[in-house]
């Protein structure tokens, strides 16, 4: 029963991610009187920081440069969900036994 519930939640999560088409970034200037706040306001600016975040997001989600998300990224997200749900697969190596990070 728990397996079916977990995979149903995983499929729902992946289906929701497929339909996600936008990310909203917000910049809050809470430190405008500090040295960093003044530098942000005068040298960096809100538009530059928003563009940097958008570029980083595009790089991550379009990893293979064909507009397709990396299979390893999707598998990594699925593995993270499994770990958070405490659903450790029996064929996963134990801590310290692996020879690869990915």
Coordinates of N, CA and C in Angstrom, one line a residue:
X1 N 0.8 -1.2 0.0 CA 0.0 0.0 0.0 C 0.9 1.3 0.0
X2 N 1.9 1.3 0.8 CA 2.8 2.4 0.9 C 3.5 2.6 -0.4
X3 N 3.9 1.5 -1.1 CA 4.6 1.6 -2.4 C 3.7 2.3 -3.4
X4 N 2.4 1.9 -3.5 CA 1.5 2.5 -4.4 C 1.3 4.0 -4.1
X5 N 1.1 4.3 -2.9 CA 0.9 5.7 -2.5 C 2.2 6.5 -2.8
X6 N 3.3 6.0 -2.5 CA 4.6 6.7 -2.9 C 4.7 7.0 -4.4
X7 N 4.5 6.0 -5.2 CA 4.6 6.1 -6.6 C 3.5 7.0 -7.2
X8 N 2.3 7.0 -6.6 CA 1.3 7.9 -7.0 C 1.6 9.3 -6.7
X9 N 2.2 9.6 -5.5 CA 2.7 10.9 -5.2 C 3.8 11.4 -6.1
X10 N 4.7 10.4 -6.4 CA 5.8 10.7 -7.3 C 5.3 11.1 -8.7
X11 N 4.4 10.3 -9.2 CA 3.8 10.6 -10.6 C 3.1 11.9 -10.6
X12 N 2.4 12.2 -9.5 CA 1.7 13.5 -9.4 C 2.7 14.6 -9.4
X13 N 3.8 14.5 -8.7 CA 4.8 15.5 -8.6 C 5.4 15.7 -10.0
X14 N 5.8 14.6 -10.7 CA 6.4 14.7 -12.0 C 5.4 15.3 -13.0
X15 N 4.1 15.0 -12.9 CA 3.1 15.6 -13.8 C 3.0 17.1 -13.6
X16 N 3.0 17.5 -12.3 CA 2.9 18.9 -12.0 C 4.2 19.6 -12.5
X17 N 5.3 19.0 -12.4 CA 6.5 19.6 -12.9 C 6.5 19.8 -14.4
X18 N 5.9 18.9 -15.1 CA 5.8 18.9 -16.6 C 4.9 20.2 -17.0
X19 N 3.9 20.5 -16.2 CA 3.1 21.6 -16.6 C 3.6 22.9 -16.1
X20 N 4.6 23.0 -15.3 CA 5.2 24.2 -14.8 C 5.9 25.0 -15.9
X21 N 5.4 26.2 -16.2 CA 6.0 26.9 -17.3 C 6.7 28.2 -16.9
X22 N 6.6 28.6 -15.7 CA 7.2 29.8 -15.3 C 7.7 29.8 -13.8
X23 N 8.7 30.6 -13.6 CA 9.3 30.8 -12.2 C 9.2 32.3 -12.0
X24 N 8.8 32.7 -10.8 CA 8.7 34.1 -10.4 C 9.8 34.4 -9.4
X25 N 10.7 35.4 -9.8 CA 11.7 35.8 -8.9 C 11.4 37.1 -8.3
X26 N 11.7 37.3 -7.0 CA 11.4 38.5 -6.3 C 12.7 39.0 -5.6
X27 N 13.0 40.2 -5.7 CA 14.2 40.8 -5.0 C 13.8 41.8 -4.0
X28 N 14.2 41.5 -2.7 CA 13.9 42.4 -1.6 C 15.1 43.1 -1.1
X29 N 15.1 44.4 -1.1 CA 16.3 45.2 -0.6 C 16.1 45.5 0.8
X30 N 16.5 44.6 1.7 CA 16.4 44.8 3.2 C 17.6 45.4 3.8
X31 N 18.7 45.6 3.0 CA 20.0 46.0 3.6 C 20.5 47.3 2.8
X32 N 19.6 48.1 2.4 CA 20.0 49.3 1.6 C 21.0 50.2 2.2
X33 N 21.1 50.2 3.6 CA 22.0 51.1 4.2 C 23.4 50.5 4.5
X34 N 23.5 49.2 4.3 CA 24.8 48.5 4.5 C 25.7 48.7 3.3
X35 N 27.0 48.4 3.4 CA 27.9 48.5 2.3 C 27.5 47.6 1.2
X36 N 27.0 46.4 1.5 CA 26.6 45.5 0.4 C 25.3 46.0 -0.2
X37 N 24.4 46.5 0.6 CA 23.2 47.1 0.0 C 23.4 48.3 -0.9
X38 N 24.3 49.1 -0.5 CA 24.7 50.3 -1.4 C 25.3 49.8 -2.7
X39 N 26.2 48.8 -2.6 CA 26.8 48.3 -3.8 C 25.8 47.6 -4.7
X40 N 24.9 46.9 -4.1 CA 23.8 46.2 -4.9 C 23.0 47.3 -5.6
X41 N 22.7 48.3 -4.9 CA 21.8 49.3 -5.5 C 22.5 50.1 -6.6
X42 N 23.8 50.4 -6.4 CA 24.5 51.2 -7.4 C 25.3 50.5 -8.5
X43 N 25.7 49.3 -8.2 CA 26.6 48.5 -9.2 C 25.8 47.3 -9.8
X44 N 25.1 46.6 -9.0 CA 24.5 45.3 -9.5 C 23.1 45.6 -10.0
X45 N 22.2 46.0 -9.2 CA 20.9 46.3 -9.6 C 19.9 45.1 -9.6
X46 N 18.7 45.4 -9.6 CA 17.6 44.4 -9.6 C 17.6 43.7 -10.9
X47 N 17.6 44.4 -12.0 CA 17.4 43.7 -13.3 C 18.6 42.8 -13.6
X48 N 19.8 43.1 -13.2 CA 20.9 42.3 -13.4 C 20.8 41.0 -12.6
X49 N 20.4 41.1 -11.3 CA 20.2 39.9 -10.5 C 19.1 39.0 -11.0
X50 N 18.0 39.6 -11.5 CA 16.9 38.8 -12.0 C 17.4 38.1 -13.3
X51 N 18.1 38.8 -14.1 CA 18.6 38.1 -15.3 C 19.6 37.0 -15.0
X52 N 20.4 37.2 -14.0 CA 21.4 36.1 -13.6 C 20.6 34.9 -13.1
X53 N 19.6 35.1 -12.3 CA 18.8 34.0 -11.8 C 18.1 33.3 -12.9
X54 N 17.5 34.0 -13.9 CA 16.8 33.4 -15.0 C 17.8 32.6 -15.9
X55 N 19.0 33.2 -16.1 CA 20.0 32.4 -16.9 C 20.4 31.1 -16.2
X56 N 20.6 31.2 -14.9 CA 21.0 30.0 -14.1 C 19.9 29.0 -14.2
X57 N 18.7 29.4 -14.0 CA 17.5 28.5 -14.1 C 17.4 27.8 -15.5
X58 N 17.6 28.6 -16.5 CA 17.6 28.1 -17.9 C 18.7 27.0 -18.1
X59 N 19.9 27.3 -17.6 CA 21.0 26.4 -17.7 C 20.7 25.1 -17.0
X60 N 20.1 25.1 -15.9 CA 19.8 23.9 -15.1 C 18.7 23.1 -15.8
X61 N 17.6 23.7 -16.2 CA 16.5 23.0 -16.8 C 16.7 22.6 -18.2
X62 N 17.6 23.2 -19.0 CA 17.9 22.9 -20.3 C 19.3 22.3 -20.5
X63 N 19.7 21.4 -19.6 CA 21.0 21.0 -19.5 C 21.6 20.5 -20.8
X64 N 20.9 19.7 -21.6 CA 21.5 19.1 -22.8 C 21.4 20.0 -24.0
X65 N 21.0 21.3 -23.9 CA 21.0 22.3 -24.9 C 20.0 22.0 -26.0
X66 N 19.2 21.0 -25.9 CA 18.2 20.7 -26.9 C 16.8 21.0 -26.3
X67 N 16.7 21.7 -25.2 CA 15.4 22.0 -24.6 C 14.9 20.9 -23.8
X68 N 15.7 19.8 -23.6 CA 15.3 18.7 -22.8 C 16.0 18.7 -21.5
X69 N 15.3 18.3 -20.4 CA 15.9 18.2 -19.1 C 16.7 17.0 -19.0
X70 N 17.8 17.1 -18.4 CA 18.7 15.9 -18.3 C 18.0 14.8 -17.5
X71 N 18.2 13.6 -18.1 CA 17.7 12.4 -17.4 C 18.2 12.2 -16.0
X72 N 19.5 12.5 -15.9 CA 20.2 12.4 -14.5 C 19.5 13.4 -13.5
X73 N 19.1 14.6 -14.0 CA 18.5 15.5 -13.1 C 17.2 15.0 -12.7
X74 N 16.4 14.4 -13.6 CA 15.1 13.9 -13.2 C 15.2 12.7 -12.3
X75 N 16.2 11.8 -12.6 CA 16.4 10.7 -11.7 C 16.9 11.2 -10.3
X76 N 17.7 12.2 -10.3 CA 18.2 12.8 -9.0 C 17.0 13.3 -8.2
X77 N 16.1 14.0 -8.8 CA 14.9 14.5 -8.1 C 14.1 13.3 -7.6
X78 N 13.9 12.3 -8.4 CA 13.2 11.1 -7.9 C 13.9 10.4 -6.8
X79 N 15.2 10.3 -6.8 CA 16.0 9.7 -5.7 C 15.8 10.5 -4.4
X80 N 15.9 11.9 -4.6 CA 15.7 12.7 -3.4 C 14.3 12.5 -2.8
X81 N 13.3 12.4 -3.6 CA 11.9 12.2 -3.1 C 11.9 10.9 -2.4
X82 N 12.5 9.8 -2.9 CA 12.5 8.5 -2.3 C 13.2 8.6 -0.9
X83 N 14.4 9.3 -0.9 CA 15.1 9.4 0.4 C 14.3 10.2 1.4
X84 N 13.7 11.3 1.0 CA 12.9 12.1 2.0 C 11.7 11.3 2.5
X85 N 11.1 10.3 1.6 CA 10.0 9.5 2.0 C 10.5 8.3 2.8
X86 N 11.8 8.2 3.0 CA 12.4 7.1 3.7 C 12.2 5.8 3.0
X87 N 12.1 5.8 1.7 CA 11.9 4.6 0.8 C 13.3 4.3 0.2
X88 N 14.1 3.7 0.9 CA 15.5 3.3 0.5 C 15.4 2.0 -0.3
X89 N 15.8 2.0 -1.6 CA 15.8 0.8 -2.4 C 16.8 -0.1 -2.0
X90 N 16.6 -1.4 -2.0 CA 17.5 -2.4 -1.5 C 18.8 -2.5 -2.4
X91 N 18.7 -2.1 -3.7 CA 19.9 -2.2 -4.5 C 20.8 -1.0 -4.4
X92 N 20.4 0.1 -3.6 CA 21.3 1.2 -3.4 C 22.4 0.8 -2.5
X93 N 23.6 1.3 -2.8 CA 24.8 1.0 -2.0 C 24.6 1.8 -0.7
X94 N 25.3 1.2 0.3 CA 25.2 1.8 1.7 C 26.3 3.0 1.7
X95 N 26.1 3.8 2.7 CA 27.0 5.0 2.9 C 28.4 4.5 2.9
X96 N 29.3 5.2 2.1 CA 30.7 4.9 2.0 C 31.1 3.7 1.1
X97 N 30.1 3.1 0.5 CA 30.4 1.9 -0.4 C 30.4 2.3 -1.9
X98 N 29.9 3.4 -2.2 CA 29.8 3.8 -3.6 C 31.2 4.2 -4.2
X99 N 31.3 4.1 -5.6 CA 32.5 4.6 -6.2 C 32.2 5.8 -7.2
X100 N 31.0 6.3 -7.2 CA 30.6 7.4 -8.0 C 29.6 8.3 -7.2
X101 N 29.7 9.6 -7.4 CA 28.8 10.5 -6.8 C 27.4 10.6 -7.4
X102 N 27.3 10.2 -8.7 CA 26.1 10.4 -9.4 C 25.4 9.0 -9.6

